[in-house]
XYZ file of C-alpha atoms in Angstrom:
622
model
C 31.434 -43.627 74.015
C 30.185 -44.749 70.604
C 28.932 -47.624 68.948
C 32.031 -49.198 67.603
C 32.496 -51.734 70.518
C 29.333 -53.446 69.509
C 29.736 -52.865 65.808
C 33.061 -54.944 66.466
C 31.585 -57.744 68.475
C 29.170 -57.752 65.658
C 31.467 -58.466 63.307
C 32.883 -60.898 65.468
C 29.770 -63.076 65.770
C 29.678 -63.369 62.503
C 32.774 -64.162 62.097
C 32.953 -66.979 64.433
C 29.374 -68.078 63.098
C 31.097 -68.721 59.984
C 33.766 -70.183 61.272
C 31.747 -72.662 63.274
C 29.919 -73.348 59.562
C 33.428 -74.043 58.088
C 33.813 -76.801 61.299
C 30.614 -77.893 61.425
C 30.776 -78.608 57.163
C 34.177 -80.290 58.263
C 32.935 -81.877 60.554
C 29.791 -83.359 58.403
C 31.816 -85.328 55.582
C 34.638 -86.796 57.911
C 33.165 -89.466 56.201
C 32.632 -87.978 52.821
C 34.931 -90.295 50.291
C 38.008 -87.910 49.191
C 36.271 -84.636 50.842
C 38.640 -81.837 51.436
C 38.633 -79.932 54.746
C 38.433 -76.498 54.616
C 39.781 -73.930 56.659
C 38.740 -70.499 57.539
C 41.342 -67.067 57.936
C 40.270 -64.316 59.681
C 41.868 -60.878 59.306
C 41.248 -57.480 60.971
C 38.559 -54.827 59.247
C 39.887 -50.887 59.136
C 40.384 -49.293 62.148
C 39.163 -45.722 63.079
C 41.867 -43.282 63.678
C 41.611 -40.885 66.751
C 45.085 -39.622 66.141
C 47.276 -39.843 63.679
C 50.597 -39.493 65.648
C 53.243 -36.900 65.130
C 56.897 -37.007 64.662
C 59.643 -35.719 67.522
C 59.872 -31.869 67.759
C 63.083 -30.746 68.826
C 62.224 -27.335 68.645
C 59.788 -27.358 71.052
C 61.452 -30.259 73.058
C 58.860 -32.898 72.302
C 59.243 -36.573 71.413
C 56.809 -38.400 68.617
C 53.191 -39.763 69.978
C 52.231 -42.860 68.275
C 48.927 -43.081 66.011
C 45.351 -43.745 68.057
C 43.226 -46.562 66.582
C 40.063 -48.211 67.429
C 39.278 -51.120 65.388
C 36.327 -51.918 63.952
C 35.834 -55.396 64.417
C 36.976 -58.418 61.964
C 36.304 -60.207 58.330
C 36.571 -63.529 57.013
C 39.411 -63.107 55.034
C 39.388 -66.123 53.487
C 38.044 -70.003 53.497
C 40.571 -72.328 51.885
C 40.496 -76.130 50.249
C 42.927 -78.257 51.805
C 44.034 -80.234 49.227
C 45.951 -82.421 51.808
C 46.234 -86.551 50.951
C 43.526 -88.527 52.788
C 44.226 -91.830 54.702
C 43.820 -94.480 51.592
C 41.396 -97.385 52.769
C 41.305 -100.838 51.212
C 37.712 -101.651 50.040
C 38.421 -104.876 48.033
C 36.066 -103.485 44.821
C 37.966 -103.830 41.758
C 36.349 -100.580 40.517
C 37.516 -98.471 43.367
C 40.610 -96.106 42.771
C 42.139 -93.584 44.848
C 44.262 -91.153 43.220
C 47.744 -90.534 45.251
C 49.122 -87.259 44.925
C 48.332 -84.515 42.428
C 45.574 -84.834 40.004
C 42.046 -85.115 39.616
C 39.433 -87.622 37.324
C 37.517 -86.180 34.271
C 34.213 -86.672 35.346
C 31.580 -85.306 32.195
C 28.128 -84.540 32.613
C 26.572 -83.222 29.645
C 28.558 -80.736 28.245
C 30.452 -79.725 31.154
C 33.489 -81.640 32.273
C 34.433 -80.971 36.251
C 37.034 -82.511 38.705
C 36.551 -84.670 41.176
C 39.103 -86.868 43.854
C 36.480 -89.274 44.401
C 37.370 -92.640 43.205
C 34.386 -94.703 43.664
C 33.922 -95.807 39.982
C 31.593 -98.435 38.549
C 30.380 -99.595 34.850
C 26.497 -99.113 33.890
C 24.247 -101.437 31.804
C 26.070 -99.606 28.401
C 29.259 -100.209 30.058
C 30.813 -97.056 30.464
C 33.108 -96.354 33.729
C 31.053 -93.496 35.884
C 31.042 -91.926 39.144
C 28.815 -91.900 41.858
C 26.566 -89.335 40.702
C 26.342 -91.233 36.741
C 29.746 -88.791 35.429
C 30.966 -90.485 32.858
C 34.646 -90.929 33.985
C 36.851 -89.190 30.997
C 40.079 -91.773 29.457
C 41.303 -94.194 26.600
C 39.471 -97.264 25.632
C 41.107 -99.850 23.604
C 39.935 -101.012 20.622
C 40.473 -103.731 17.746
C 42.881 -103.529 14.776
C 42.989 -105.538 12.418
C 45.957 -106.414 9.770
C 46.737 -108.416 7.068
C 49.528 -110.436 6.358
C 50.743 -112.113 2.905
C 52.232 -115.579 3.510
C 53.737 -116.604 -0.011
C 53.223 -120.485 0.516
C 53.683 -121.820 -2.434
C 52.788 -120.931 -5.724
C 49.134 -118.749 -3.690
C 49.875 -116.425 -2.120
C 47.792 -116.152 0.963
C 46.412 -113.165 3.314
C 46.202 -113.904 6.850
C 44.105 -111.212 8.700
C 44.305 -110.944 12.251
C 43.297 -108.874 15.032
C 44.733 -107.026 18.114
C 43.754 -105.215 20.680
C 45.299 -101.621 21.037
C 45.488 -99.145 23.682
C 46.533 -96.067 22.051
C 47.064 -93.862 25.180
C 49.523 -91.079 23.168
C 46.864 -89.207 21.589
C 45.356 -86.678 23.709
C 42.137 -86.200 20.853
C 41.080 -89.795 21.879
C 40.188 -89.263 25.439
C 36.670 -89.540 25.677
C 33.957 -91.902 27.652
C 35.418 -95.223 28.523
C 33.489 -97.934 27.597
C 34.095 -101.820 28.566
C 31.835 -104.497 28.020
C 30.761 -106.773 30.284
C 30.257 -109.264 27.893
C 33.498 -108.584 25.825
C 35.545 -111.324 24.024
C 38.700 -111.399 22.782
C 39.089 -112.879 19.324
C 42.020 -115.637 18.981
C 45.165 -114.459 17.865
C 47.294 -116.732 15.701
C 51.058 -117.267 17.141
C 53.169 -115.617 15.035
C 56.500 -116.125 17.231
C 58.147 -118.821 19.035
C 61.044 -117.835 21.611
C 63.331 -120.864 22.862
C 65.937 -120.297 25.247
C 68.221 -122.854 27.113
C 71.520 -124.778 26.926
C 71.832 -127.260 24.163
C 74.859 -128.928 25.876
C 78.110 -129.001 23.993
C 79.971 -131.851 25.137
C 79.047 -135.023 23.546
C 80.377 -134.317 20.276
C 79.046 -136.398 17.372
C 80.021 -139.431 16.058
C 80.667 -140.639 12.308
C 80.482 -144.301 13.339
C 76.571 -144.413 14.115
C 73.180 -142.622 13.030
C 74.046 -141.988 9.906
C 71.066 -142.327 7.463
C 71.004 -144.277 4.335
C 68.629 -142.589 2.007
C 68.989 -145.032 -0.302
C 67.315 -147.442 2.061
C 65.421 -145.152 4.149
C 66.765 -146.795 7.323
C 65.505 -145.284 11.186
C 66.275 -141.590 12.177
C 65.985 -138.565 10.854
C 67.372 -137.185 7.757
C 69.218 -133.764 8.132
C 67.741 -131.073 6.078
C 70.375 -129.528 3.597
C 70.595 -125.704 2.749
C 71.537 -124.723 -0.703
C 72.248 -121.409 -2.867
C 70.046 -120.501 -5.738
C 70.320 -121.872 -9.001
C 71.361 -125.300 -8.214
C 70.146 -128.441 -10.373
C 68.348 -130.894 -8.582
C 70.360 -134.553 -9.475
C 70.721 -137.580 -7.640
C 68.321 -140.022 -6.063
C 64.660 -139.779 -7.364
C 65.204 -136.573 -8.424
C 62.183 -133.873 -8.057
C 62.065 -130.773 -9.377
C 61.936 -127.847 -6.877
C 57.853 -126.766 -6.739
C 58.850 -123.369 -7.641
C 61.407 -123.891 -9.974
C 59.628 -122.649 -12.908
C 59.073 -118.948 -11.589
C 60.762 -116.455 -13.819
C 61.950 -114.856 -10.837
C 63.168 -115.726 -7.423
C 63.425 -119.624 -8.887
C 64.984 -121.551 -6.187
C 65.979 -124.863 -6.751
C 67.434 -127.776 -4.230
C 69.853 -130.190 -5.023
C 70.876 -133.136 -2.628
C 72.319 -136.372 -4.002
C 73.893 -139.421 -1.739
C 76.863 -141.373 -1.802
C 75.129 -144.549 -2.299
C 77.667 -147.164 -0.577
C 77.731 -145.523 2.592
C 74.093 -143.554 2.659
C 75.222 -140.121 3.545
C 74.208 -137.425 1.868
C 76.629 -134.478 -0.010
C 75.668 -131.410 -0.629
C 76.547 -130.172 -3.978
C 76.764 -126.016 -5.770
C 77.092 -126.398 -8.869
C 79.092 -129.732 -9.362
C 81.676 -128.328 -6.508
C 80.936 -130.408 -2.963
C 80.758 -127.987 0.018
C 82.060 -131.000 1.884
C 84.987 -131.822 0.246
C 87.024 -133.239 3.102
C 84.251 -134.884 4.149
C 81.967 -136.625 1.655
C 82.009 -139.870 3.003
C 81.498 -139.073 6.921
C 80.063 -135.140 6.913
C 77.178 -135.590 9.187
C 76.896 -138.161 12.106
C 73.793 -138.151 15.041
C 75.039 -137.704 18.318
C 75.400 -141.039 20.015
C 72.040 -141.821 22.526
C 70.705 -145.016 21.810
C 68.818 -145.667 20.434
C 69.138 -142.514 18.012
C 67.045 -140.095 20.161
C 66.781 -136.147 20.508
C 69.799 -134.849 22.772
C 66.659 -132.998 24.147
C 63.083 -131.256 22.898
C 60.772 -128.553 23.486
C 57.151 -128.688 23.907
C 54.549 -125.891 23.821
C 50.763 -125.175 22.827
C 50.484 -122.753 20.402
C 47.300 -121.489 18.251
C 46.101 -121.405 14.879
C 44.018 -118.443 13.520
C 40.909 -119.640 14.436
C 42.489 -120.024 18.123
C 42.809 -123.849 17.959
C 45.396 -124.887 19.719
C 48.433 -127.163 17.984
C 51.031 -128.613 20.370
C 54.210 -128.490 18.693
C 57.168 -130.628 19.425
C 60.666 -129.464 18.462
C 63.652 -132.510 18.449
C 67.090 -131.326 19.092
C 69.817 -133.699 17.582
C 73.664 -133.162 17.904
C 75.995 -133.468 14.910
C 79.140 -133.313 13.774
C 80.608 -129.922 13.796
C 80.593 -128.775 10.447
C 83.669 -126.999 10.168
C 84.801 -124.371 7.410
C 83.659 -125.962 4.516
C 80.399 -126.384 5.943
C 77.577 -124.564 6.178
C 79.406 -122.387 9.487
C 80.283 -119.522 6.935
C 81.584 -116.665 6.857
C 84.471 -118.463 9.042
C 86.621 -115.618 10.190
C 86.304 -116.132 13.704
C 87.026 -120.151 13.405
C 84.809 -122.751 13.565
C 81.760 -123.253 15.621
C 82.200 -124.957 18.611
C 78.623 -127.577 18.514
C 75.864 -127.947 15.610
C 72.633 -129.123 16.298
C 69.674 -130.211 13.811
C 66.160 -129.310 14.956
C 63.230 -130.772 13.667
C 59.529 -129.494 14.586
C 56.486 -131.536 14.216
C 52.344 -130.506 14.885
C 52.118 -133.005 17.840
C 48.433 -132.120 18.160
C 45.956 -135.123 19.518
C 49.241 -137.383 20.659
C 50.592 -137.786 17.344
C 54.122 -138.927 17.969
C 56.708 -137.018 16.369
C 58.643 -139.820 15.874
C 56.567 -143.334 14.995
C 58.127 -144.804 11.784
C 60.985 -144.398 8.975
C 61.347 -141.371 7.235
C 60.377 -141.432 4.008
C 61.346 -138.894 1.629
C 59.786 -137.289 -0.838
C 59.793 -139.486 -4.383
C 61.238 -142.477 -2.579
C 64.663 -141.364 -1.533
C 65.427 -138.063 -1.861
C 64.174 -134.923 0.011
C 62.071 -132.052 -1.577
C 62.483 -128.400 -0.124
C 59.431 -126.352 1.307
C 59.530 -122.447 0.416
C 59.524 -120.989 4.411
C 60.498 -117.528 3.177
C 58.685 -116.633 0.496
C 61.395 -117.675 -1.951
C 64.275 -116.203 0.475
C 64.629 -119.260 3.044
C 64.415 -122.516 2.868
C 63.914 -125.723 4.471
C 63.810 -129.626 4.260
C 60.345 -131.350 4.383
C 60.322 -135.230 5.402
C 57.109 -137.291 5.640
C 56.890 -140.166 7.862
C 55.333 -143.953 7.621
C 52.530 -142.279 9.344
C 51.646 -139.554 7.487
C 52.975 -136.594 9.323
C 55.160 -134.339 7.669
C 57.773 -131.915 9.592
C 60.379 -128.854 8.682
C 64.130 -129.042 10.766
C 67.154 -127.204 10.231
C 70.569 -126.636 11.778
C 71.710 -124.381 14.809
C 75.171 -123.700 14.819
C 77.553 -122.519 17.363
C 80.249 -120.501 17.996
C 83.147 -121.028 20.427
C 81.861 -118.990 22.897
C 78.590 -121.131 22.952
C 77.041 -117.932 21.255
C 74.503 -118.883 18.616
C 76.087 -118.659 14.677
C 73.353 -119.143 13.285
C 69.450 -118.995 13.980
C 68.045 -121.856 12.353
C 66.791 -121.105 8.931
C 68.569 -120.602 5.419
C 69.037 -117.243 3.430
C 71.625 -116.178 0.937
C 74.011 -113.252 2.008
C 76.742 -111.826 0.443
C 79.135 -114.703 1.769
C 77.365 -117.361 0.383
C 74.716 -119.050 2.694
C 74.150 -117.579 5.722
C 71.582 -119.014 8.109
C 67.683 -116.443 8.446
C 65.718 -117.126 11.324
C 63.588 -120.012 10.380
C 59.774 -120.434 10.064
C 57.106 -123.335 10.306
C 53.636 -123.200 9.350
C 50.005 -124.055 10.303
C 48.035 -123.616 6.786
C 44.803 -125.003 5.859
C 44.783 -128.506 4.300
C 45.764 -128.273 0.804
C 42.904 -129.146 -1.821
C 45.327 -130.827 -4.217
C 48.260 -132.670 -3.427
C 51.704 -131.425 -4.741
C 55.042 -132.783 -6.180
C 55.103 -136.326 -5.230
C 51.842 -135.777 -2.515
C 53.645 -133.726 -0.467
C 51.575 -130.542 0.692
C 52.185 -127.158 -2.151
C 52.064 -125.665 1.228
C 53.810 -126.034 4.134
C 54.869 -128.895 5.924
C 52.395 -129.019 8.520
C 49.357 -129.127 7.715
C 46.219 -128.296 9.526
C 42.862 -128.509 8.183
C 40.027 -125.987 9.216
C 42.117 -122.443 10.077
C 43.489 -119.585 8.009
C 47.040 -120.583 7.603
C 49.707 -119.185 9.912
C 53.158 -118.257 9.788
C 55.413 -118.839 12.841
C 58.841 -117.791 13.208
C 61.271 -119.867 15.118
C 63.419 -117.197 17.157
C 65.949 -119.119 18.583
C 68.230 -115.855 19.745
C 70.529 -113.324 18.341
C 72.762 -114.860 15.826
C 76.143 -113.662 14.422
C 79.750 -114.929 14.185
C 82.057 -114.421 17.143
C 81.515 -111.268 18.689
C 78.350 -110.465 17.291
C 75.967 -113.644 18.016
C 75.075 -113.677 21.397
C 73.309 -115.724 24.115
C 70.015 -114.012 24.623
C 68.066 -117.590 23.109
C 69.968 -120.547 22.584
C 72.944 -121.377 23.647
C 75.709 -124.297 23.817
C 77.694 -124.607 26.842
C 79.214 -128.220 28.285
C 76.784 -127.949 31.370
C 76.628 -131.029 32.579
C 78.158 -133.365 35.634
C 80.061 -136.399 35.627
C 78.282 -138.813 37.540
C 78.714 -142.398 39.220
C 76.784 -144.680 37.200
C 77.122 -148.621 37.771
C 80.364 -147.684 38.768
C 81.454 -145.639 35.996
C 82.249 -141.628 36.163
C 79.593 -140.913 33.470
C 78.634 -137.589 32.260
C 75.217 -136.504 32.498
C 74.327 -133.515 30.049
C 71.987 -130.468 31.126
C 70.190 -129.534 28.366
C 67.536 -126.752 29.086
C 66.309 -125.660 26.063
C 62.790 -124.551 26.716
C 60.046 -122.098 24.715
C 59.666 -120.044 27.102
C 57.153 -117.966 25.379
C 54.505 -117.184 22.750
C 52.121 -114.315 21.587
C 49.028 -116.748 20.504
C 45.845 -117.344 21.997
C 42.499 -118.712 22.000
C 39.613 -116.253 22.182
C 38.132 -115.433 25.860
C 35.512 -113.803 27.268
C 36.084 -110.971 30.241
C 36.434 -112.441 33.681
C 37.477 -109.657 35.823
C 39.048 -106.206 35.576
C 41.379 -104.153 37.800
C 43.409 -100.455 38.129
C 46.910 -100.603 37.762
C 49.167 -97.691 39.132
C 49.332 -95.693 36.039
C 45.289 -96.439 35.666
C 45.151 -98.914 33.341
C 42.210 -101.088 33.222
C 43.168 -103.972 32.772
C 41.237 -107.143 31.587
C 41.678 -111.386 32.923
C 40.351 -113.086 30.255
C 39.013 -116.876 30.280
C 42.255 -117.969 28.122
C 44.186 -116.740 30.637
C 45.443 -113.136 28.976
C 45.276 -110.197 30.772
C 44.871 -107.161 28.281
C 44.575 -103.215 28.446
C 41.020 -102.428 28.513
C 41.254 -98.447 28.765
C 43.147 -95.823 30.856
C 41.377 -93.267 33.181
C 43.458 -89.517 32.601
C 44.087 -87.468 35.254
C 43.847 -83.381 35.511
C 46.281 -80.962 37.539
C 45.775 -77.057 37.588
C 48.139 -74.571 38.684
C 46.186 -73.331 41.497
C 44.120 -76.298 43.505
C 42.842 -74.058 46.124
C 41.202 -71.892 43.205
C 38.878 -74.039 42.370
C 35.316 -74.386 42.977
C 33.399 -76.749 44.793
C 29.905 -77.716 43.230
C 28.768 -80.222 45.403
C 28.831 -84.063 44.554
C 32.627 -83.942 44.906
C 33.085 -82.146 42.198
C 35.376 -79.364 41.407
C 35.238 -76.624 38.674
C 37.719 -74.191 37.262
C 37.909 -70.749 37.576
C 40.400 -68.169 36.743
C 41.662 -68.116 39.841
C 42.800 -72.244 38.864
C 44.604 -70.720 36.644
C 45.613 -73.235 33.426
C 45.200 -76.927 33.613
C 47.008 -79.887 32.110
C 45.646 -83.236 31.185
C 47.869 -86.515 31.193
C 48.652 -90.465 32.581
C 49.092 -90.827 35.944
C 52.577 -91.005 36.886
C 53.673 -88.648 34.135
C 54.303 -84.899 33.975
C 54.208 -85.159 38.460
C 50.364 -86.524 38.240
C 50.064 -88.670 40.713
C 49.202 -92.692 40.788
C 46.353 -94.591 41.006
C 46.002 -96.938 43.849
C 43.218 -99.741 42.591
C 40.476 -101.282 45.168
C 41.274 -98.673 47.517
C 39.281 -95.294 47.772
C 40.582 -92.131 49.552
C 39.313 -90.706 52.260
C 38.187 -87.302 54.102
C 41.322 -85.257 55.082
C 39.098 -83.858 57.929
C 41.273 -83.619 61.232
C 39.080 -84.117 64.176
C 41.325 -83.046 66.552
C 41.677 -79.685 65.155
C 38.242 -79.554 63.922
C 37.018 -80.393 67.644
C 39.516 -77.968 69.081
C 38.496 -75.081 66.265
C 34.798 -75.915 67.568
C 35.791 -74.735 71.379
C 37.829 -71.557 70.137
C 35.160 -70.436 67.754
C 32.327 -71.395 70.785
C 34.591 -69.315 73.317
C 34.754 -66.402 70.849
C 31.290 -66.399 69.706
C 30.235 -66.443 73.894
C 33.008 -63.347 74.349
C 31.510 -61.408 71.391
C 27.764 -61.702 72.950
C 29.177 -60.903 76.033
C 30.973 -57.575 74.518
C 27.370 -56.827 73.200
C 25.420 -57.050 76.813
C 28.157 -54.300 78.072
C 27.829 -52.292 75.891
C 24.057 -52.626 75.791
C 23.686 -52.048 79.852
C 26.524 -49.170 79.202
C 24.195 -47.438 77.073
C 21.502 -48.493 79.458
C 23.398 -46.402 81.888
C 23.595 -43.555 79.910
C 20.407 -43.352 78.727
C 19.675 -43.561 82.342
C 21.793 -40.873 83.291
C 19.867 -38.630 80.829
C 16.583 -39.331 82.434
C 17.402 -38.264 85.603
C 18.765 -35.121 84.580
């Protein structure tokens, strides 16, 4: 008998001792935010051989004997990270995330960057995102960018510069320390686009026999604006000269006259009406006494400085315009309703409509460059002061839009842009006939801005669609004192638009792919930053360093850096922080085994030690 027995139960105290470690580490941070159990593997050490075993012997008419082992004892063979998913618990901190499925935070300290599954994130006095030990947590801030803009309004040119706020998440030599101040504002941002969308309703078609304006006399209502080709003379009433009629190049000049016994106005190219079959009665308001907007939009929108303008849009119906009208190219027939829109800077309760129109020069209507020289539009002041900029929507038999509200010159003669208004600064002179050089709305104080007016996708039959604006006979016929009357539905709303005021940061939040995002006091929310998450090919090579942190090693084998939710990274689940993976059950049931073994090993030891007793004994007495 030798000493391998206790050599073995040796091996197997220590072996349990370490395994009661593993448990009793386990055990320890059960509590331990995003700890990962970890599990111990035992395997058996090399056994001594008393024989080797032979083979069967026929010749001598023996069978095989089978090799004689004694083991000699056991070995860890291994202690394994779980990287199992921990029960996700709800803290209600903002700056809490816990990371669902594969990946791990950037957390750098110093110069070394490590791993870590622990989500409990806040932002120090500087403002940067760290961990609980002060790692600065590794991602993509946003940041400002500023551009300019040349408005040609007028004959000055005029450069708008504005800023954004950009989150450039798509390249990977920007990830560094994210940084959000507490005290961050958000400079205004200018609306630059206006998107309507709605039923103007089709069904109340126009009628020549009331509305009609006489220019001559300036009567009540609004005077259509009229869209003309370049190169056309200006005649008729009080003739002005188009403001940038004397440029060499891209001269544009308007020409409107009136038919002076009935007050409507024709539109002439070049001596040759475009209404031909209809000089007389070509454009009628849709019949709502007294004349009044089939319908109008309001909305808030904001200068460059972030003041805020209300601006109301009118929507009048008028005749339908037919093919000699402005409805061209007219291959897919006429359009089916026309409307004439007017917009006005309603700001401080100014009433878009409080007086006669008065025209420019005392009876006839001057054109305001929207475009830059490509578009254009009418300009009307009223008794009060306030000037405005309208022009027509047109539709096509399918209540599709024809055209999108503004004038420009295509290869078909003119086709319809989308149309602009403006907010410029007050204008230090006063132009043709003290109208603003400008734009028709002025406001005094802010850099000027430049809206566009998208009132859908427009196109003749088949290619204008319904995404904005629309015309469709929507409305119900209704008993009123007695009489089936119809009642039109017209829902034409702006349903949005990109301006702002500037705002100062109210509170922040993860989303799912770890975006930061930012409530501002005007109401925006915007992306602050974006944390990036790290996978490596090999999770349970990695080392643990304490502080729930992880490094690599070659046995991690090569890592990748990304967004959550791309490339199989997993998402980020804001206020909510993961927790230990620790099993108790097992951990508490691992605890009994290991105890049981440890006892049975020291209990292998006293044998053997009164065996040898014995001997030693035995040796005495001889």
């Amino acid at each position: 008998m030798g000493l391998e027995a206790m050599y073995s139960a040796i091996s197997g105290l220590q072996g349990d001792s370490t395994w009661l470690d593993v448990i009793g580490n386990n055990i320890a941070n059960v509590n331990t935010t995003a700890y990962k159990a970890s599990r111990l593997e035992f395997s058996n050490q090399i056994s001594n051989n008393l024989n080797s075993g032979t083979g069967d012997n026929p010749a001598e008419g023996l069978g095989g004997t089978n090799p004689e082992q004694v083991g000699l004892g056991v070995k860890v063979a291994s202690i394994d990270t779980l990287f199992t998913q921990g029960q996700l618990q709800q803290t209600g901190i903002t700056t809490d995330i816990a990371i669902t499925g594969t990946g791990f935070l950037d957390a750098k300290v110093g110069d070394t960057t490590y791993l870590t599954r622990a989500g409990n994130l806040n932002f120090d006095s500087n403002g940067n995102l760290v961990d609980q030990n002060g790692g600065l947590i590794q991602g993509y801030t946003a940041s400002l960018e500023y551009q300019q803009t040349t408005v040609e309004a007028g004959a000055n040119p005029l450069v708008v510069t504005s800023a954004n706020l950009v989150l450039n998440n798509q390249n990977p030599g920007a990830i560094g320390n994210i940084q959000i101040k507490p005290d961050m504002v958000i400079p205004a941002k200018a609306t630059t686009v206006m998107n309507i969308a709605g039923n103007l309703d089709s069904f109340q078609q126009a009628d020549q026999t009331g509305g009609i304006l006489d220019v001559s006399t300036t009567a009540d209502g609004p005077l259509l604006p009229f869209i003309e080709a370049p190169g056309v003379t200006t005649v008729g009433i009080g003739a002005i000269a188009d403001p940038r009629a004397a440029a060499p190049a891209g001269g544009m000049v308007m020409q409107q006259t009136a038919n002076l016994s009935t007050g409507q106005p024709i539109i002439q190219a070049g001596g040759v009406p475009l209404q031909t079959a209809r000089q007389t009665a070509s454009f009628a308001w849709n019949q709502q006494p007294p004349i009044s907007p089939a319908t109008e939009t309001v909305t808030t929108v904001y200068d460059s400085l972030g003041n805020p303008h209300e601006i109301t849009t009118l929507y009048y119906q008028v005749n339908d315009l037919g093919e000699a009208g402005i409805n061209t190219p007219t291959a897919a027939g006429q359009s089916q309703a026309v409307y004439a829109w007017y917009s006005f800077d309603a700001t401080g309760g100014v009433a878009p409509f409080s007086g006669a129109v008065t025209p420019p020069g005392g009876g006839n209507a001057q054109d305001s460059n929207l475009l830059g020289g490509t578009g254009i539009a009418e300009e009307y002041t009223r008794n009060t002061g306030d000037t405005y900029v309208g022009d027509f929507l047109v539709f096509n038999t399918d209540g599709s839009l024809a055209t999108s509200g503004g004038a420009d010159v295509g290869p078909n003669g003119v086709q319809m842009a989308q149309a602009d208004i403006y907010l410029p600064p007050a204008d230090g002179g006063a132009g043709a006939n003290n109208t603003p050089a400008n734009s028709p709305m002025p406001t005094i104080g802010a850099n000027i801005t430049q809206i566009e007016m998208n009132f859908g996708t427009a196109g003749v039959l088949g290619t204008g669609k319904r995404d904005g604006l629309f015309s469709d006979a929507e409305g119900t016929f209704q008993i009123i004192n007695g009489v089936n009357t119809y009642v039109p539905s017209d829902t034409a709303t702006v349903k949005s638009q990109d301006g702002y005021a500037d705002g100062t940061l109210q509170s922040l939040s993860f989303d799912k792919t770890g975006t930061i995002q930012g409530v501002f006091s005007n109401g925006k929310t915007f992306a602050l930053g974006q944390v990036v998450l790290t996978s490596v090919t090999n999770q349970e090579g990695l080392e643990s360093v304490g502080n729930g942190y992880y490094s690599q090693t070659a046995s991690s084998g090569p890592s990748f850096t990304g967004l959550a939710g791309t490339s199989d990274l997993g998402t980020v689940q804001g206020s909510s922080l993961e927790g230990s993976n620790v099993d108790l059950t097992v951990e508490l049931s691992n605890m009994i085994i290991a105890q049981r073994g440890y006892e049975s090993n020291a209990r292998v030891i006293s044998v053997v030690n009164s065996t040898l007793q014995t001997l030693t004994q035995l040796g005495q007495g001889g």
